[in-house]
mmCIF file of C-alpha atoms in Angstrom:
data_model
loop_
_atom_site.group_PDB
_atom_site.id
_atom_site.type_symbol
_atom_site.label_atom_id
_atom_site.label_comp_id
_atom_site.label_asym_id
_atom_site.label_seq_id
_atom_site.Cartn_x
_atom_site.Cartn_y
_atom_site.Cartn_z
ATOM 1 C CA MET R 81 7.467 7.805 -42.240
ATOM 2 C CA GLU R 82 9.173 10.348 -44.562
ATOM 3 C CA GLU R 83 7.614 8.636 -47.587
ATOM 4 C CA ALA R 84 4.195 8.935 -45.966
ATOM 5 C CA LEU R 85 4.692 12.627 -45.289
ATOM 6 C CA ARG R 86 5.606 13.272 -48.945
ATOM 7 C CA ASN R 87 2.367 11.605 -50.059
ATOM 8 C CA GLU R 88 0.115 14.657 -50.512
ATOM 9 C CA GLU R 89 -2.943 12.514 -51.300
ATOM 10 C CA PHE R 90 -2.542 10.704 -47.965
ATOM 11 C CA ALA R 91 -2.115 14.002 -46.116
ATOM 12 C CA ALA R 92 -5.228 15.422 -47.739
ATOM 13 C CA LYS R 93 -7.253 12.389 -46.715
ATOM 14 C CA LEU R 94 -5.987 12.633 -43.141
ATOM 15 C CA ALA R 95 -6.998 16.285 -43.021
ATOM 16 C CA LEU R 96 -10.563 15.180 -43.626
ATOM 17 C CA THR R 97 -10.509 12.820 -40.672
ATOM 18 C CA TYR R 98 -12.412 14.074 -37.671
ATOM 19 C CA ALA R 99 -12.270 13.114 -34.025
ATOM 20 C CA GLU R 100 -13.538 14.172 -30.601
ATOM 21 C CA LEU R 101 -11.339 15.855 -28.003
ATOM 22 C CA PHE R 102 -11.661 16.408 -24.281
ATOM 23 C CA ASP R 103 -8.903 18.838 -23.401
ATOM 24 C CA GLY R 104 -8.731 17.826 -19.701
ATOM 25 C CA ILE R 105 -9.795 21.295 -18.591
ATOM 26 C CA SER R 106 -13.345 21.765 -19.818
ATOM 27 C CA PRO R 107 -16.025 19.047 -19.787
ATOM 28 C CA VAL R 108 -17.151 20.202 -23.241
ATOM 29 C CA LYS R 109 -16.452 17.786 -26.088
ATOM 30 C CA GLN R 110 -14.676 19.439 -29.049
ATOM 31 C CA ARG R 111 -14.957 18.454 -32.706
ATOM 32 C CA VAL R 112 -11.452 18.429 -34.191
ATOM 33 C CA SER R 113 -9.709 17.542 -37.448
ATOM 34 C CA LEU R 114 -6.428 15.636 -37.560
ATOM 35 C CA ARG R 115 -3.354 15.992 -39.734
ATOM 36 C CA ILE R 116 0.097 14.428 -39.442
ATOM 37 C CA LYS R 117 3.014 16.852 -39.682
ATOM 38 C CA ASP R 118 6.418 15.234 -39.404
ATOM 39 C CA THR R 119 6.456 13.524 -35.979
ATOM 40 C CA LEU R 120 3.493 15.495 -34.676
ATOM 41 C CA LEU R 121 -0.258 15.052 -34.792
ATOM 42 C CA GLU R 122 -1.963 18.359 -35.494
ATOM 43 C CA ILE R 123 -5.306 18.663 -33.706
ATOM 44 C CA LYS R 124 -7.453 21.562 -34.889
ATOM 45 C CA ASN R 125 -10.755 22.720 -33.416
ATOM 46 C CA VAL R 126 -13.208 22.952 -36.347
ATOM 47 C CA GLU R 127 -15.054 25.908 -34.744
ATOM 48 C CA THR R 128 -12.342 28.046 -33.180
ATOM 49 C CA HIS R 129 -9.488 26.787 -35.386
ATOM 50 C CA ALA R 130 -7.314 26.583 -32.270
ATOM 51 C CA GLN R 131 -4.516 24.097 -32.751
ATOM 52 C CA MET R 132 -2.411 21.830 -30.584
ATOM 53 C CA HIS R 133 0.251 19.316 -31.476
ATOM 54 C CA TRP R 134 0.876 15.944 -29.881
ATOM 55 C CA SER R 135 4.072 14.000 -30.345
ATOM 56 C CA LEU R 136 3.336 10.753 -32.149
ATOM 57 C CA HIS R 137 6.063 9.056 -30.136
ATOM 58 C CA GLU R 138 4.690 10.246 -26.771
ATOM 59 C CA MET R 139 1.037 9.457 -27.429
ATOM 60 C CA ARG R 140 -0.442 6.547 -25.470
ATOM 61 C CA GLU R 141 -3.438 4.325 -26.083
ATOM 62 C CA VAL R 142 -5.983 4.406 -23.265
ATOM 63 C CA PRO R 143 -7.122 0.811 -22.657
ATOM 64 C CA ASP R 144 -10.152 -0.526 -20.789
ATOM 65 C CA HIS R 145 -12.598 2.176 -21.768
ATOM 66 C CA SER R 146 -16.303 2.087 -22.595
ATOM 67 C CA GLU R 147 -15.911 3.091 -26.246
ATOM 68 C CA ASN R 148 -16.177 -0.237 -28.087
ATOM 69 C CA GLU R 149 -16.171 1.256 -31.587
ATOM 70 C CA ALA R 150 -13.390 3.777 -31.139
ATOM 71 C CA MET R 151 -9.849 4.170 -29.891
ATOM 72 C CA ILE R 152 -8.874 6.680 -27.249
ATOM 73 C CA PHE R 153 -5.473 8.308 -26.969
ATOM 74 C CA ALA R 154 -3.696 10.438 -24.393
ATOM 75 C CA PRO R 155 -0.913 12.917 -25.226
ATOM 76 C CA ASP R 156 1.497 11.090 -22.881
ATOM 77 C CA ASN R 157 1.531 9.242 -19.570
ATOM 78 C CA VAL R 158 0.600 12.286 -17.492
ATOM 79 C CA GLY R 159 -1.665 14.413 -19.716
ATOM 80 C CA THR R 160 -5.375 14.528 -18.896
ATOM 81 C CA ALA R 161 -6.610 15.268 -22.426
ATOM 82 C CA ARG R 162 -8.284 12.443 -24.360
ATOM 83 C CA LEU R 163 -8.656 12.077 -28.122
ATOM 84 C CA ILE R 164 -11.431 9.771 -29.396
ATOM 85 C CA ILE R 165 -11.020 8.536 -32.975
ATOM 86 C CA ARG R 166 -13.903 6.598 -34.501
ATOM 87 C CA GLU R 167 -13.154 6.705 -38.253
ATOM 88 C CA VAL R 168 -11.273 3.733 -39.607
ATOM 89 C CA ARG R 169 -9.246 5.738 -42.108
ATOM 90 C CA GLY R 170 -7.987 8.012 -39.380
ATOM 91 C CA LEU R 171 -6.865 5.048 -37.316
ATOM 92 C CA ALA R 172 -5.275 3.506 -40.397
ATOM 93 C CA ALA R 173 -3.368 6.702 -41.112
ATOM 94 C CA LEU R 174 -2.024 6.798 -37.579
ATOM 95 C CA ALA R 175 -0.977 3.187 -37.860
ATOM 96 C CA GLU R 176 0.834 3.912 -41.128
ATOM 97 C CA SER R 177 2.674 6.824 -39.538
ATOM 98 C CA GLY R 178 4.982 4.355 -37.827
ATOM 99 C CA ALA R 179 4.199 5.576 -34.315
ATOM 100 C CA GLU R 180 3.999 2.956 -31.543
ATOM 101 C CA PHE R 181 1.093 3.715 -29.301
ATOM 102 C CA ARG R 182 2.033 1.986 -26.086
ATOM 103 C CA PRO R 183 -0.653 1.500 -23.427
ATOM 104 C CA LEU R 184 -1.176 4.335 -21.004
ATOM 105 C CA GLN R 185 0.614 3.812 -17.731
ATOM 106 C CA GLY R 186 0.356 5.659 -14.482
ATOM 107 C CA PRO R 187 2.913 8.269 -13.515
ATOM 108 C CA PRO R 188 6.171 7.045 -11.943
ATOM 109 C CA GLY R 189 5.829 6.036 -8.312
ATOM 110 C CA GLN R 190 2.076 5.559 -8.475
ATOM 111 C CA PHE R 191 2.197 2.171 -6.745
ATOM 112 C CA ARG R 192 4.291 3.610 -3.959
ATOM 113 C CA ARG R 193 1.793 6.431 -3.534
ATOM 114 C CA LEU R 194 -1.091 3.985 -3.603
ATOM 115 C CA GLY R 195 0.653 1.899 -0.965
ATOM 116 C CA ILE R 196 1.136 4.940 1.254
ATOM 117 C CA MET R 197 -2.490 5.924 0.782
ATOM 118 C CA ALA R 198 -3.611 2.387 1.668
ATOM 119 C CA VAL R 199 -1.524 2.425 4.841
ATOM 120 C CA LEU R 200 -2.904 5.823 5.811
ATOM 121 C CA ALA R 201 -6.461 4.657 5.122
ATOM 122 C CA ALA R 202 -5.929 1.527 7.219
ATOM 123 C CA ALA R 203 -4.432 3.599 10.034
ATOM 124 C CA SER R 204 -7.409 5.960 9.903
ATOM 125 C CA PHE R 205 -9.825 3.033 10.038
ATOM 126 C CA VAL R 206 -8.022 1.488 13.011
ATOM 127 C CA GLY R 207 -7.989 4.873 14.731
ATOM 128 C CA LEU R 208 -11.725 5.226 14.253
ATOM 129 C CA LEU R 209 -12.390 1.645 15.337
ATOM 130 C CA PHE R 210 -10.274 1.665 18.474
ATOM 131 C CA GLY R 211 -10.322 5.378 19.269
ATOM 132 C CA LEU R 212 -13.424 7.206 18.141
ATOM 133 C CA VAL R 213 -15.890 4.318 18.551
ATOM 134 C CA PRO R 214 -14.896 3.587 22.195
ATOM 135 C CA TRP R 215 -14.880 7.303 23.016
ATOM 136 C CA PHE R 216 -18.314 7.763 21.488
ATOM 137 C CA ALA R 217 -19.619 4.654 23.270
ATOM 138 C CA ASP R 218 -18.484 5.992 26.643
ATOM 139 C CA ARG R 219 -20.196 9.344 26.040
ATOM 140 C CA ALA R 220 -23.370 7.832 24.582
ATOM 141 C CA ALA R 221 -23.778 5.278 27.392
ATOM 142 C CA GLU R 222 -24.009 8.126 29.890
ATOM 143 C CA ARG R 223 -26.774 9.845 27.939
ATOM 144 C CA ILE R 224 -29.164 7.015 27.127
ATOM 145 C CA PRO R 225 -32.436 7.558 29.045
ATOM 146 C CA PRO R 226 -32.969 4.845 31.700
ATOM 147 C CA ALA R 227 -36.377 3.933 30.275
ATOM 148 C CA ALA R 228 -34.871 3.309 26.832
ATOM 149 C CA GLU R 229 -32.052 1.239 28.305
ATOM 150 C CA ILE R 230 -34.479 -0.869 30.347
ATOM 151 C CA ALA R 231 -36.636 -1.524 27.266
ATOM 152 C CA LEU R 232 -33.534 -2.533 25.298
ATOM 153 C CA GLY R 233 -32.484 -4.832 28.126
ATOM 154 C CA GLU R 234 -35.837 -6.626 28.092
ATOM 155 C CA GLN R 235 -35.553 -7.073 24.331
ATOM 156 C CA LEU R 236 -32.037 -8.458 24.616
ATOM 157 C CA TYR R 237 -33.054 -10.820 27.403
ATOM 158 C CA ASN R 238 -35.758 -12.249 25.161
ATOM 159 C CA GLN R 239 -33.259 -12.678 22.326
ATOM 160 C CA VAL R 240 -30.563 -14.248 24.486
ATOM 161 C CA TYR R 241 -32.678 -16.441 26.718
ATOM 162 C CA THR R 242 -36.404 -16.631 25.932
ATOM 163 C CA VAL R 243 -36.004 -17.259 22.196
ATOM 164 C CA GLN R 244 -33.463 -19.996 22.930
ATOM 165 C CA GLY R 245 -35.876 -21.776 25.238
ATOM 166 C CA ALA R 246 -34.449 -20.809 28.629
ATOM 167 C CA THR R 247 -37.067 -20.536 31.371
ATOM 168 C CA ASP R 248 -37.078 -18.500 34.566
ATOM 169 C CA CYS R 249 -36.877 -20.367 37.843
ATOM 170 C CA LEU R 250 -39.738 -19.169 40.023
ATOM 171 C CA ALA R 251 -39.942 -21.293 43.170
ATOM 172 C CA PRO R 252 -41.267 -18.791 45.775
ATOM 173 C CA GLU R 253 -38.815 -19.705 48.547
ATOM 174 C CA GLY R 254 -35.928 -19.493 46.122
ATOM 175 C CA LEU R 255 -37.069 -16.100 44.841
ATOM 176 C CA ALA R 256 -37.288 -14.845 48.406
ATOM 177 C CA ALA R 257 -33.722 -16.035 49.114
ATOM 178 C CA LEU R 258 -32.483 -14.407 45.896
ATOM 179 C CA SER R 259 -34.185 -11.143 46.835
ATOM 180 C CA ARG R 260 -32.628 -11.286 50.295
ATOM 181 C CA MET R 261 -29.159 -11.705 48.759
ATOM 182 C CA GLU R 262 -29.747 -8.845 46.316
ATOM 183 C CA ASN R 263 -31.003 -6.524 49.060
ATOM 184 C CA ARG R 264 -28.057 -7.383 51.298
ATOM 185 C CA LEU R 265 -25.587 -6.439 48.554
ATOM 186 C CA THR R 266 -27.322 -3.297 47.280
ATOM 187 C CA ASP R 267 -28.293 -1.777 50.625
ATOM 188 C CA GLY R 268 -27.030 1.798 50.528
ATOM 189 C CA VAL R 269 -25.739 1.530 46.947
ATOM 190 C CA ASP R 270 -26.786 4.330 44.563
ATOM 191 C CA MET R 271 -28.231 2.553 41.523
ATOM 192 C CA ASP R 272 -29.081 4.564 38.405
ATOM 193 C CA LEU R 273 -31.063 1.613 37.046
ATOM 194 C CA PRO R 274 -33.357 -0.765 38.911
ATOM 195 C CA LEU R 275 -31.953 -4.289 39.066
ATOM 196 C CA THR R 276 -33.760 -7.275 37.639
ATOM 197 C CA VAL R 277 -32.058 -10.420 38.943
ATOM 198 C CA ARG R 278 -33.191 -13.778 37.582
ATOM 199 C CA VAL R 279 -32.215 -17.423 37.786
ATOM 200 C CA VAL R 280 -32.752 -19.456 34.620
ATOM 201 C CA ARG R 281 -32.795 -23.194 34.176
ATOM 202 C CA ASP R 282 -29.482 -23.835 32.455
ATOM 203 C CA PRO R 283 -26.748 -26.268 33.585
ATOM 204 C CA THR R 284 -23.858 -24.056 32.425
ATOM 205 C CA VAL R 285 -21.700 -22.272 34.989
ATOM 206 C CA ASN R 286 -22.686 -18.827 33.852
ATOM 207 C CA ALA R 287 -23.874 -15.411 34.933
ATOM 208 C CA THR R 288 -24.556 -12.442 32.685
ATOM 209 C CA ALA R 289 -25.277 -8.737 32.919
ATOM 210 C CA ILE R 290 -27.403 -7.280 30.130
ATOM 211 C CA THR R 291 -28.250 -3.691 29.285
ATOM 212 C CA GLY R 292 -30.947 -2.126 31.447
ATOM 213 C CA GLY R 293 -30.019 -3.671 34.804
ATOM 214 C CA GLN R 294 -30.688 -7.263 33.724
ATOM 215 C CA VAL R 295 -28.614 -9.798 35.697
ATOM 216 C CA THR R 296 -29.090 -13.508 35.062
ATOM 217 C CA ILE R 297 -27.680 -16.418 37.066
ATOM 218 C CA HIS R 298 -27.711 -19.910 35.586
ATOM 219 C CA SER R 299 -28.836 -22.824 37.721
ATOM 220 C CA GLY R 300 -25.525 -24.535 36.902
ATOM 221 C CA LEU R 301 -23.673 -21.818 38.777
ATOM 222 C CA LEU R 302 -25.845 -22.366 41.855
ATOM 223 C CA ALA R 303 -25.024 -26.067 41.700
ATOM 224 C CA ALA R 304 -21.296 -25.371 41.336
ATOM 225 C CA ALA R 305 -21.131 -22.982 44.295
ATOM 226 C CA GLU R 306 -20.424 -24.419 47.745
ATOM 227 C CA THR R 307 -21.621 -21.399 49.732
ATOM 228 C CA PRO R 308 -24.122 -18.592 49.154
ATOM 229 C CA GLU R 309 -21.252 -16.104 49.554
ATOM 230 C CA GLU R 310 -19.659 -17.489 46.408
ATOM 231 C CA VAL R 311 -22.870 -16.782 44.498
ATOM 232 C CA ALA R 312 -23.063 -13.343 46.122
ATOM 233 C CA SER R 313 -19.537 -12.525 44.914
ATOM 234 C CA VAL R 314 -20.510 -13.354 41.324
ATOM 235 C CA LEU R 315 -23.740 -11.373 41.656
ATOM 236 C CA ALA R 316 -21.745 -8.409 43.014
ATOM 237 C CA HIS R 317 -19.424 -8.655 40.012
ATOM 238 C CA GLU R 318 -22.361 -8.536 37.582
ATOM 239 C CA ILE R 319 -23.917 -5.642 39.502
ATOM 240 C CA GLY R 320 -20.608 -3.868 38.983
ATOM 241 C CA HIS R 321 -21.099 -4.198 35.236
ATOM 242 C CA VAL R 322 -24.578 -2.697 35.593
ATOM 243 C CA VAL R 323 -23.393 0.245 37.695
ATOM 244 C CA ASN R 324 -20.481 0.941 35.327
ATOM 245 C CA ARG R 325 -22.767 0.625 32.251
ATOM 246 C CA ASP R 326 -20.221 -1.794 30.770
ATOM 247 C CA VAL R 327 -22.698 -3.799 28.733
ATOM 248 C CA THR R 328 -24.311 -0.688 27.259
ATOM 249 C CA ARG R 329 -20.893 0.601 26.237
ATOM 250 C CA ALA R 330 -20.040 -2.759 24.668
ATOM 251 C CA GLN R 331 -23.255 -2.770 22.650
ATOM 252 C CA ILE R 332 -22.731 0.746 21.354
ATOM 253 C CA ARG R 333 -19.179 -0.211 20.399
ATOM 254 C CA ALA R 334 -20.459 -3.251 18.551
ATOM 255 C CA MET R 335 -22.994 -1.173 16.633
ATOM 256 C CA GLY R 336 -20.298 1.361 15.855
ATOM 257 C CA SER R 337 -17.997 -1.320 14.489
ATOM 258 C CA TYR R 338 -20.802 -2.691 12.301
ATOM 259 C CA GLY R 339 -21.409 0.792 10.963
ATOM 260 C CA LEU R 340 -17.748 1.410 10.178
ATOM 261 C CA VAL R 341 -17.259 -1.897 8.406
ATOM 262 C CA GLY R 342 -20.499 -1.393 6.488
ATOM 263 C CA LEU R 343 -19.296 2.064 5.466
ATOM 264 C CA LEU R 344 -15.975 0.614 4.340
ATOM 265 C CA PHE R 345 -17.289 -2.382 2.377
ATOM 266 C CA GLY R 346 -20.874 -1.364 1.649
ATOM 267 C CA ASP R 347 -22.745 -4.152 -0.123
ATOM 268 C CA VAL R 348 -19.791 -5.235 -2.235
ATOM 269 C CA PHE R 349 -19.407 -8.500 -0.361
ATOM 270 C CA GLY R 350 -23.036 -8.875 0.629
ATOM 271 C CA PHE R 351 -24.677 -8.376 3.992
ATOM 272 C CA SER R 352 -23.501 -11.622 5.552
ATOM 273 C CA ALA R 353 -19.833 -10.996 4.814
ATOM 274 C CA THR R 354 -20.088 -7.417 6.044
ATOM 275 C CA ALA R 355 -21.774 -8.578 9.236
ATOM 276 C CA ALA R 356 -19.104 -11.223 9.754
ATOM 277 C CA ALA R 357 -16.314 -8.696 9.287
ATOM 278 C CA ALA R 358 -18.018 -6.292 11.662
ATOM 279 C CA SER R 359 -18.433 -9.079 14.195
ATOM 280 C CA VAL R 360 -14.696 -9.734 14.094
ATOM 281 C CA ALA R 361 -14.028 -6.036 14.580
ATOM 282 C CA SER R 362 -16.452 -5.956 17.491
ATOM 283 C CA GLN R 363 -14.718 -8.927 19.112
ATOM 284 C CA LEU R 364 -11.352 -7.206 18.749
ATOM 285 C CA ILE R 365 -12.769 -4.211 20.585
ATOM 286 C CA ASP R 366 -14.430 -6.346 23.260
ATOM 287 C CA ALA R 367 -11.177 -8.212 23.948
ATOM 288 C CA SER R 368 -9.431 -5.107 25.249
ATOM 289 C CA PHE R 369 -12.613 -3.627 26.659
ATOM 290 C CA SER R 370 -13.362 -6.751 28.723
ATOM 291 C CA ARG R 371 -10.007 -6.723 30.494
ATOM 292 C CA GLU R 372 -10.684 -3.151 31.543
ATOM 293 C CA ALA R 373 -14.312 -3.736 32.455
ATOM 294 C CA GLU R 374 -13.687 -6.987 34.323
ATOM 295 C CA GLY R 375 -11.031 -5.334 36.453
ATOM 296 C CA ARG R 376 -13.433 -2.558 37.421
ATOM 297 C CA ALA R 377 -16.222 -5.046 38.112
ATOM 298 C CA ASP R 378 -13.906 -7.132 40.307
ATOM 299 C CA GLU R 379 -12.908 -4.091 42.346
ATOM 300 C CA PHE R 380 -16.562 -3.096 42.661
ATOM 301 C CA ALA R 381 -17.463 -6.600 43.824
ATOM 302 C CA HIS R 382 -14.695 -6.638 46.462
ATOM 303 C CA ALA R 383 -15.928 -3.334 47.874
ATOM 304 C CA MET R 384 -19.596 -4.365 47.709
ATOM 305 C CA MET R 385 -18.927 -7.623 49.528
ATOM 306 C CA GLU R 386 -16.947 -5.835 52.248
ATOM 307 C CA ASP R 387 -19.609 -3.135 52.659
ATOM 308 C CA ALA R 388 -22.227 -5.860 53.047
ATOM 309 C CA GLY R 389 -20.119 -7.557 55.732
ATOM 310 C CA LEU R 390 -19.360 -10.508 53.451
ATOM 311 C CA PRO R 391 -16.009 -12.130 52.533
ATOM 312 C CA PRO R 392 -14.538 -10.735 49.275
ATOM 313 C CA GLU R 393 -12.298 -13.802 49.070
ATOM 314 C CA ALA R 394 -15.386 -15.911 48.286
ATOM 315 C CA MET R 395 -14.822 -14.994 44.649
ATOM 316 C CA ALA R 396 -11.243 -16.273 44.843
ATOM 317 C CA SER R 397 -12.274 -19.570 46.381
ATOM 318 C CA PHE R 398 -15.053 -20.096 43.829
ATOM 319 C CA PHE R 399 -13.072 -19.406 40.698
ATOM 320 C CA GLY R 400 -9.923 -20.960 42.054
ATOM 321 C CA ARG R 401 -11.822 -24.191 42.648
ATOM 322 C CA LEU R 402 -13.425 -24.086 39.193
ATOM 323 C CA GLN R 403 -10.064 -23.483 37.568
ATOM 324 C CA ALA R 404 -8.572 -26.429 39.441
ATOM 325 C CA GLN R 405 -11.475 -28.661 38.408
ATOM 326 C CA ARG R 406 -11.687 -27.628 34.775
ATOM 327 C CA GLY R 407 -8.266 -26.283 33.890
ATOM 328 C CA GLU R 408 -8.590 -23.964 30.937
ATOM 329 C CA VAL R 409 -12.127 -25.045 29.935
ATOM 330 C CA ASP R 410 -14.276 -22.116 28.856
ATOM 331 C CA LEU R 411 -16.675 -21.020 31.583
ATOM 332 C CA GLY R 412 -19.273 -19.388 29.382
ATOM 333 C CA ALA R 413 -19.870 -15.729 30.196
ATOM 334 C CA LEU R 414 -17.136 -16.060 32.834
ATOM 335 C CA ARG R 415 -14.679 -17.017 30.100
ATOM 336 C CA HIS R 416 -12.382 -14.145 31.048
ATOM 337 C CA LEU R 417 -11.792 -15.909 34.361
ATOM 338 C CA SER R 418 -10.334 -18.955 32.631
ATOM 339 C CA THR R 419 -8.809 -17.682 29.415
ATOM 340 C CA HIS R 420 -7.188 -14.406 30.379
ATOM 341 C CA PRO R 421 -3.564 -14.804 31.446
ATOM 342 C CA ASP R 422 -4.061 -12.645 34.557
ATOM 343 C CA LEU R 423 -6.527 -15.036 36.233
ATOM 344 C CA ARG R 424 -4.126 -15.862 39.045
ATOM 345 C CA ASP R 425 -3.568 -12.181 39.683
ATOM 346 C CA ARG R 426 -7.305 -11.603 39.898
ATOM 347 C CA ILE R 427 -7.788 -14.485 42.294
ATOM 348 C CA ALA R 428 -4.909 -13.123 44.343
ATOM 349 C CA ALA R 429 -6.538 -9.673 44.330
ATOM 350 C CA ALA R 430 -9.786 -11.122 45.693
ATOM 351 C CA SER R 431 -7.852 -12.979 48.388
ATOM 352 C CA ALA R 432 -5.958 -9.807 49.307
ATOM 353 C CA ALA R 433 -9.235 -7.870 49.480
ATOM 354 C CA GLY R 434 -10.524 -10.511 51.873
ATOM 355 C CA ASP R 435 -7.423 -10.272 54.065
ATOM 356 C CA ALA R 436 -7.816 -6.494 54.327
ATOM 357 C CA ALA R 437 -11.579 -6.526 54.921
ATOM 358 C CA VAL R 438 -13.214 -6.105 58.286
ATOM 359 C CA ARG R 439 -16.365 -8.197 58.412
ATOM 360 C CA SER R 440 -19.044 -7.986 61.048
ATOM 361 C CA GLY R 441 -22.191 -9.156 59.282
ATOM 362 C CA PRO R 442 -24.013 -12.488 59.407
ATOM 363 C CA PRO R 443 -23.969 -14.973 56.487
ATOM 364 C CA VAL R 444 -25.764 -13.692 53.419
ATOM 365 C CA LEU R 445 -28.320 -16.527 53.683
ATOM 366 C CA THR R 446 -29.297 -19.024 56.321
ATOM 367 C CA ASP R 447 -28.818 -22.710 55.592
ATOM 368 C CA ALA R 448 -32.531 -23.040 54.809
ATOM 369 C CA GLU R 449 -32.455 -20.025 52.461
ATOM 370 C CA TRP R 450 -29.357 -21.367 50.701
ATOM 371 C CA GLN R 451 -31.099 -24.684 50.099
ATOM 372 C CA ALA R 452 -34.157 -22.825 48.814
ATOM 373 C CA LEU R 453 -32.027 -20.802 46.397
ATOM 374 C CA GLN R 454 -30.354 -23.945 45.077
ATOM 375 C CA ALA R 455 -33.821 -25.460 44.602
ATOM 376 C CA ILE R 456 -35.270 -22.371 42.903
ATOM 377 C CA CYS R 457 -35.686 -24.249 39.619
ATOM 378 C CA GLY R 458 -37.765 -26.983 41.224
ATOM 379 C CA ALA R 459 -34.976 -29.481 41.965
ATOM 380 C CA GLY R 460 -33.100 -30.034 45.205
ATOM 381 C CA PRO R 461 -29.540 -28.982 45.922
ATOM 382 C CA ALA R 462 -28.301 -32.212 44.357
ATOM 383 C CA GLN R 463 -29.634 -31.176 40.935
ATOM 384 C CA GLU R 464 -27.865 -32.076 37.768
ATOM 385 C CA GLY R 465 -24.195 -31.163 38.006
ATOM 386 C CA PRO R 466 -22.820 -28.060 36.259
ATOM 387 C CA THR R 467 -21.063 -28.107 32.962
ATOM 388 C CA ALA R 468 -18.885 -25.532 31.323
ATOM 389 C CA GLY R 469 -20.858 -23.799 28.634
ATOM 390 C CA ALA R 470 -20.583 -21.357 25.790
ATOM 391 C CA GLU R 471 -21.494 -17.744 26.299
ATOM 392 C CA LYS R 472 -25.088 -16.772 25.897
#
């Protein structure tokens, strides 16, 4: 090092070496000359002649940069200035100075700070997903115009049923019996949306409520029921979802979760992976939302059955029997009745509602109407037996 400093010819050559400097303050690139003085690198602006000195022992090489034909240096581990040296003789002179240019590292504690930032970001995302999205869904569901919700419901029905080949059951006597049951339950009930109640030919024990007042009963559920009151209790439950706008809220939440995950990941992992991640997020939301919504729909159904002069405990007998027959087998859209741990409590609640109810009305359907409803798909009451099915 000392021998190199005494070499005046070497020093003169180094003084003629030029480089480019970004001082970390201004975006303007400066043309500078370099000279080694003892353990310092003198950096001099060729226009203003302003000088600065970097310690050769503190300087760091900046790796992984876009300059393929140059080397970039930082004054130390924390400085923001960058020196770009392109000339070979300048790099050679620095190498001969004896300085060890270690790779630039982040400031102390950077990984800890990054970890804290990651935790905060994850907490913010979870807060948005489980706080803001549900709140927004509740507000938005109350403000969607009925006409728009009905149109969306028709579109969803086509996607869920029509596209998959399900057909409506349209036997006239069965439709009349279904209408009689619907009218018995909804008499005097304030409905914001008109109901559209259908029976589709499908052997699964299933009933669904879709946005826009769409309620669908599968023929398998009619075959599984022993009385029309059991079907009425399920229909009342689905009407509860319609009145509470549960399905609309769930859809808005799902769209919100897709948007958040898409915002987080963008197209980095491709559309399919983003959609899959959003679907998982949506299911996480729906898991807690369903417990809440199903409880409200159950309570609504108990009250609707009692107001119609029908036995609320019909729901308990129906699902209690299905649980005994199928154990923990998934019951399609009624999966919450078999997989949630509070099933026994819900059956007990329906039984208690029945014990407290005062009934004075006739059966919801006559024997002939009940047979017509079971035959609404063109087969008699002894149609193909029900099977547990996946949600539609």
